[in-house]
Amino acid sequence: GYKEFVLLFDLGAEKFADSLGDSVEIDAFASHGGKVIIDHGTDDPLIPVDGTLDYYRKLVEHFGSSGSLDSFLRLYITPGDSHGNCWGNNAGITEKAGMTALIDWVEKGISPEGVRKVRVNRKKGELITEGIQFPYRSEYRND
């Protein structure tokens, strides 16, 4: 019953705490040359953007607002995009554009300052609009 559920939940949280995706202690990843691109649409109906912004704030606190975080991580908040499908209320970053930017960053050292975003017609797949999404900057940063 309920007591068993609570026990199993607590056990799972304890046992798999180091596997959660919310740890800011990713210094080893960064120091080994790892790169991260995070893209989140503001109209995502499944994953609230506030959690991503909170995680980013914690990363800024952990790494400082100097260039150290920018040396390995870029956050793109795409206004109006939904769950990464590029047919929401506004344009979003496609998987291809995001992966190309990441590969160029890792393999060629070209940091992604702007990534192409598109909005397509859901039924026809036709391009409606396109643009460039620049990295997120916030009050959490001093630059």
PDB file of C-alpha atoms in Angstrom:
ATOM      1  CA  GLY A   1       0.000   0.000   0.000  1.00  0.00           C
ATOM      2  CA  TYR A   2       0.907   3.595   0.617  1.00  0.00           C
ATOM      3  CA  LYS A   3       3.644   2.875   3.203  1.00  0.00           C
ATOM      4  CA  GLU A   4       5.379   0.537   0.764  1.00  0.00           C
ATOM      5  CA  PHE A   5       5.168   3.191  -1.974  1.00  0.00           C
ATOM      6  CA  VAL A   6       6.746   5.823   0.298  1.00  0.00           C
ATOM      7  CA  LEU A   7       9.482   3.385   1.305  1.00  0.00           C
ATOM      8  CA  LEU A   8      10.250   2.494  -2.318  1.00  0.00           C
ATOM      9  CA  PHE A   9      10.167   6.145  -3.375  1.00  0.00           C
ATOM     10  CA  ASP A  10      12.608   7.146  -0.628  1.00  0.00           C
ATOM     11  CA  LEU A  11      14.859   4.181  -1.439  1.00  0.00           C
ATOM     12  CA  GLY A  12      14.870   5.099  -5.136  1.00  0.00           C
ATOM     13  CA  ALA A  13      15.617   8.755  -4.420  1.00  0.00           C
ATOM     14  CA  GLU A  14      18.522   7.732  -2.171  1.00  0.00           C
ATOM     15  CA  LYS A  15      19.888   5.033  -4.471  1.00  0.00           C
ATOM     16  CA  PHE A  16      19.689   7.004  -7.710  1.00  0.00           C
ATOM     17  CA  ALA A  17      20.353  10.542  -6.454  1.00  0.00           C
ATOM     18  CA  ASP A  18      23.646  10.703  -8.343  1.00  0.00           C
ATOM     19  CA  SER A  19      21.845   9.811 -11.590  1.00  0.00           C
ATOM     20  CA  LEU A  20      19.439  12.734 -11.552  1.00  0.00           C
ATOM     21  CA  GLY A  21      19.835  15.413 -14.195  1.00  0.00           C
ATOM     22  CA  ASP A  22      19.844  18.359 -11.812  1.00  0.00           C
ATOM     23  CA  SER A  23      23.347  18.268 -10.357  1.00  0.00           C
ATOM     24  CA  VAL A  24      25.458  21.352 -10.992  1.00  0.00           C
ATOM     25  CA  GLU A  25      28.610  19.495 -10.029  1.00  0.00           C
ATOM     26  CA  ILE A  26      29.629  18.841 -13.626  1.00  0.00           C
ATOM     27  CA  ASP A  27      33.150  20.227 -13.219  1.00  0.00           C
ATOM     28  CA  ALA A  28      34.811  16.981 -14.345  1.00  0.00           C
ATOM     29  CA  PHE A  29      32.705  16.968 -17.516  1.00  0.00           C
ATOM     30  CA  ALA A  30      33.666  20.572 -18.235  1.00  0.00           C
ATOM     31  CA  SER A  31      37.357  20.091 -17.450  1.00  0.00           C
ATOM     32  CA  HIS A  32      37.523  17.162 -19.886  1.00  0.00           C
ATOM     33  CA  GLY A  33      36.275  19.346 -22.731  1.00  0.00           C
ATOM     34  CA  GLY A  34      32.599  18.387 -22.617  1.00  0.00           C
ATOM     35  CA  LYS A  35      30.106  20.727 -24.254  1.00  0.00           C
ATOM     36  CA  VAL A  36      26.366  21.163 -23.578  1.00  0.00           C
ATOM     37  CA  ILE A  37      23.642  22.902 -25.535  1.00  0.00           C
ATOM     38  CA  ILE A  38      20.282  23.236 -23.782  1.00  0.00           C
ATOM     39  CA  ASP A  39      17.262  24.353 -25.809  1.00  0.00           C
ATOM     40  CA  HIS A  40      13.896  24.952 -24.170  1.00  0.00           C
ATOM     41  CA  GLY A  41      10.746  26.382 -25.730  1.00  0.00           C
ATOM     42  CA  THR A  42       8.699  28.680 -23.528  1.00  0.00           C
ATOM     43  CA  ASP A  43       5.439  27.069 -24.694  1.00  0.00           C
ATOM     44  CA  ASP A  44       6.506  23.502 -23.866  1.00  0.00           C
ATOM     45  CA  PRO A  45       3.362  21.790 -22.533  1.00  0.00           C
ATOM     46  CA  LEU A  46       5.296  18.882 -21.000  1.00  0.00           C
ATOM     47  CA  ILE A  47       8.325  20.401 -19.270  1.00  0.00           C
ATOM     48  CA  PRO A  48       7.978  23.820 -17.605  1.00  0.00           C
ATOM     49  CA  VAL A  49      10.689  26.269 -18.628  1.00  0.00           C
ATOM     50  CA  ASP A  50      11.021  27.493 -15.033  1.00  0.00           C
ATOM     51  CA  GLY A  51      12.873  24.307 -14.057  1.00  0.00           C
ATOM     52  CA  THR A  52      15.432  24.834 -16.812  1.00  0.00           C
ATOM     53  CA  LEU A  53      15.901  28.467 -15.797  1.00  0.00           C
ATOM     54  CA  ASP A  54      16.324  27.414 -12.161  1.00  0.00           C
ATOM     55  CA  TYR A  55      18.968  24.864 -13.153  1.00  0.00           C
ATOM     56  CA  TYR A  56      20.785  27.503 -15.205  1.00  0.00           C
ATOM     57  CA  ARG A  57      20.697  29.912 -12.250  1.00  0.00           C
ATOM     58  CA  LYS A  58      22.277  27.211 -10.089  1.00  0.00           C
ATOM     59  CA  LEU A  59      24.951  26.596 -12.726  1.00  0.00           C
ATOM     60  CA  VAL A  60      25.768  30.324 -12.765  1.00  0.00           C
ATOM     61  CA  GLU A  61      26.035  30.263  -8.959  1.00  0.00           C
ATOM     62  CA  HIS A  62      28.297  27.200  -9.081  1.00  0.00           C
ATOM     63  CA  PHE A  63      30.584  28.272 -11.932  1.00  0.00           C
ATOM     64  CA  GLY A  64      30.341  32.033 -11.474  1.00  0.00           C
ATOM     65  CA  SER A  65      29.195  34.526 -14.060  1.00  0.00           C
ATOM     66  CA  SER A  66      32.603  34.825 -15.683  1.00  0.00           C
ATOM     67  CA  GLY A  67      33.287  33.068 -18.961  1.00  0.00           C
ATOM     68  CA  SER A  68      33.828  29.648 -17.367  1.00  0.00           C
ATOM     69  CA  LEU A  69      30.217  28.519 -17.860  1.00  0.00           C
ATOM     70  CA  ASP A  70      30.178  29.857 -21.427  1.00  0.00           C
ATOM     71  CA  SER A  71      33.292  27.845 -22.179  1.00  0.00           C
ATOM     72  CA  PHE A  72      31.232  24.634 -22.199  1.00  0.00           C
ATOM     73  CA  LEU A  73      27.495  25.409 -21.966  1.00  0.00           C
ATOM     74  CA  ARG A  74      24.958  27.398 -23.959  1.00  0.00           C
ATOM     75  CA  LEU A  75      21.306  27.815 -23.020  1.00  0.00           C
ATOM     76  CA  TYR A  76      18.759  28.774 -25.667  1.00  0.00           C
ATOM     77  CA  ILE A  77      15.277  29.787 -24.532  1.00  0.00           C
ATOM     78  CA  THR A  78      13.095  29.835 -27.629  1.00  0.00           C
ATOM     79  CA  PRO A  79      10.006  32.018 -27.103  1.00  0.00           C
ATOM     80  CA  GLY A  80       6.843  30.383 -28.396  1.00  0.00           C
ATOM     81  CA  ASP A  81       8.378  27.035 -29.323  1.00  0.00           C
ATOM     82  CA  SER A  82       6.644  24.064 -27.800  1.00  0.00           C
ATOM     83  CA  HIS A  83       8.218  20.667 -27.113  1.00  0.00           C
ATOM     84  CA  GLY A  84      11.008  20.914 -29.699  1.00  0.00           C
ATOM     85  CA  ASN A  85       8.769  20.338 -32.694  1.00  0.00           C
ATOM     86  CA  CYS A  86       9.111  23.780 -34.390  1.00  0.00           C
ATOM     87  CA  TRP A  87       5.401  24.085 -35.119  1.00  0.00           C
ATOM     88  CA  GLY A  88       4.264  25.902 -32.010  1.00  0.00           C
ATOM     89  CA  ASN A  89       3.475  29.593 -31.707  1.00  0.00           C
ATOM     90  CA  ASN A  90       6.973  30.575 -32.801  1.00  0.00           C
ATOM     91  CA  ALA A  91      10.163  29.173 -34.268  1.00  0.00           C
ATOM     92  CA  GLY A  92      12.363  26.630 -32.511  1.00  0.00           C
ATOM     93  CA  ILE A  93      15.765  25.039 -32.931  1.00  0.00           C
ATOM     94  CA  THR A  94      15.635  21.806 -34.918  1.00  0.00           C
ATOM     95  CA  GLU A  95      17.527  18.723 -33.774  1.00  0.00           C
ATOM     96  CA  LYS A  96      19.717  19.028 -36.876  1.00  0.00           C
ATOM     97  CA  ALA A  97      20.598  22.664 -36.170  1.00  0.00           C
ATOM     98  CA  GLY A  98      21.319  21.932 -32.506  1.00  0.00           C
ATOM     99  CA  MET A  99      23.451  18.879 -33.253  1.00  0.00           C
ATOM    100  CA  THR A 100      25.351  20.694 -36.013  1.00  0.00           C
ATOM    101  CA  ALA A 101      26.108  23.538 -33.592  1.00  0.00           C
ATOM    102  CA  LEU A 102      27.264  21.055 -30.945  1.00  0.00           C
ATOM    103  CA  ILE A 103      29.438  19.083 -33.369  1.00  0.00           C
ATOM    104  CA  ASP A 104      31.036  22.280 -34.709  1.00  0.00           C
ATOM    105  CA  TRP A 105      31.733  23.380 -31.132  1.00  0.00           C
ATOM    106  CA  VAL A 106      33.288  20.068 -30.103  1.00  0.00           C
ATOM    107  CA  GLU A 107      35.160  19.223 -33.297  1.00  0.00           C
ATOM    108  CA  LYS A 108      36.043  22.653 -34.715  1.00  0.00           C
ATOM    109  CA  GLY A 109      36.057  24.875 -31.626  1.00  0.00           C
ATOM    110  CA  ILE A 110      33.338  27.130 -33.067  1.00  0.00           C
ATOM    111  CA  SER A 111      31.230  28.244 -30.104  1.00  0.00           C
ATOM    112  CA  PRO A 112      27.547  28.580 -31.005  1.00  0.00           C
ATOM    113  CA  GLU A 113      26.639  32.236 -30.628  1.00  0.00           C
ATOM    114  CA  GLY A 114      23.512  31.917 -32.736  1.00  0.00           C
ATOM    115  CA  VAL A 115      21.616  28.840 -33.896  1.00  0.00           C
ATOM    116  CA  ARG A 116      19.105  28.748 -36.748  1.00  0.00           C
ATOM    117  CA  LYS A 117      15.493  28.369 -35.688  1.00  0.00           C
ATOM    118  CA  VAL A 118      12.461  27.633 -37.840  1.00  0.00           C
ATOM    119  CA  ARG A 119       8.707  27.372 -37.635  1.00  0.00           C
ATOM    120  CA  VAL A 120       7.056  24.900 -39.973  1.00  0.00           C
ATOM    121  CA  ASN A 121       3.505  24.144 -40.987  1.00  0.00           C
ATOM    122  CA  ARG A 122       2.519  21.058 -39.003  1.00  0.00           C
ATOM    123  CA  LYS A 123       0.460  19.477 -41.786  1.00  0.00           C
ATOM    124  CA  LYS A 124       2.495  20.368 -44.855  1.00  0.00           C
ATOM    125  CA  GLY A 125       5.978  20.603 -43.336  1.00  0.00           C
ATOM    126  CA  GLU A 126       6.522  23.890 -45.153  1.00  0.00           C
ATOM    127  CA  LEU A 127       8.719  26.619 -43.708  1.00  0.00           C
ATOM    128  CA  ILE A 128       6.684  29.488 -42.221  1.00  0.00           C
ATOM    129  CA  THR A 129       9.475  31.552 -40.690  1.00  0.00           C
ATOM    130  CA  GLU A 130      13.122  31.295 -39.720  1.00  0.00           C
ATOM    131  CA  GLY A 131      15.635  33.247 -37.703  1.00  0.00           C
ATOM    132  CA  ILE A 132      18.583  33.006 -35.345  1.00  0.00           C
ATOM    133  CA  GLN A 133      18.267  32.183 -31.646  1.00  0.00           C
ATOM    134  CA  PHE A 134      20.995  33.691 -29.499  1.00  0.00           C
ATOM    135  CA  PRO A 135      22.139  32.283 -26.133  1.00  0.00           C
ATOM    136  CA  TYR A 136      20.126  33.157 -23.065  1.00  0.00           C
ATOM    137  CA  ARG A 137      21.378  35.988 -20.907  1.00  0.00           C
ATOM    138  CA  SER A 138      19.726  36.825 -17.633  1.00  0.00           C
ATOM    139  CA  GLU A 139      19.837  38.785 -14.450  1.00  0.00           C
ATOM    140  CA  TYR A 140      21.872  35.884 -13.023  1.00  0.00           C
ATOM    141  CA  ARG A 141      24.852  37.009 -15.086  1.00  0.00           C
ATOM    142  CA  ASN A 142      27.004  40.093 -14.865  1.00  0.00           C
ATOM    143  CA  ASP A 143      27.931  40.339 -18.554  1.00  0.00           C
TER     144      ASP A 143
END
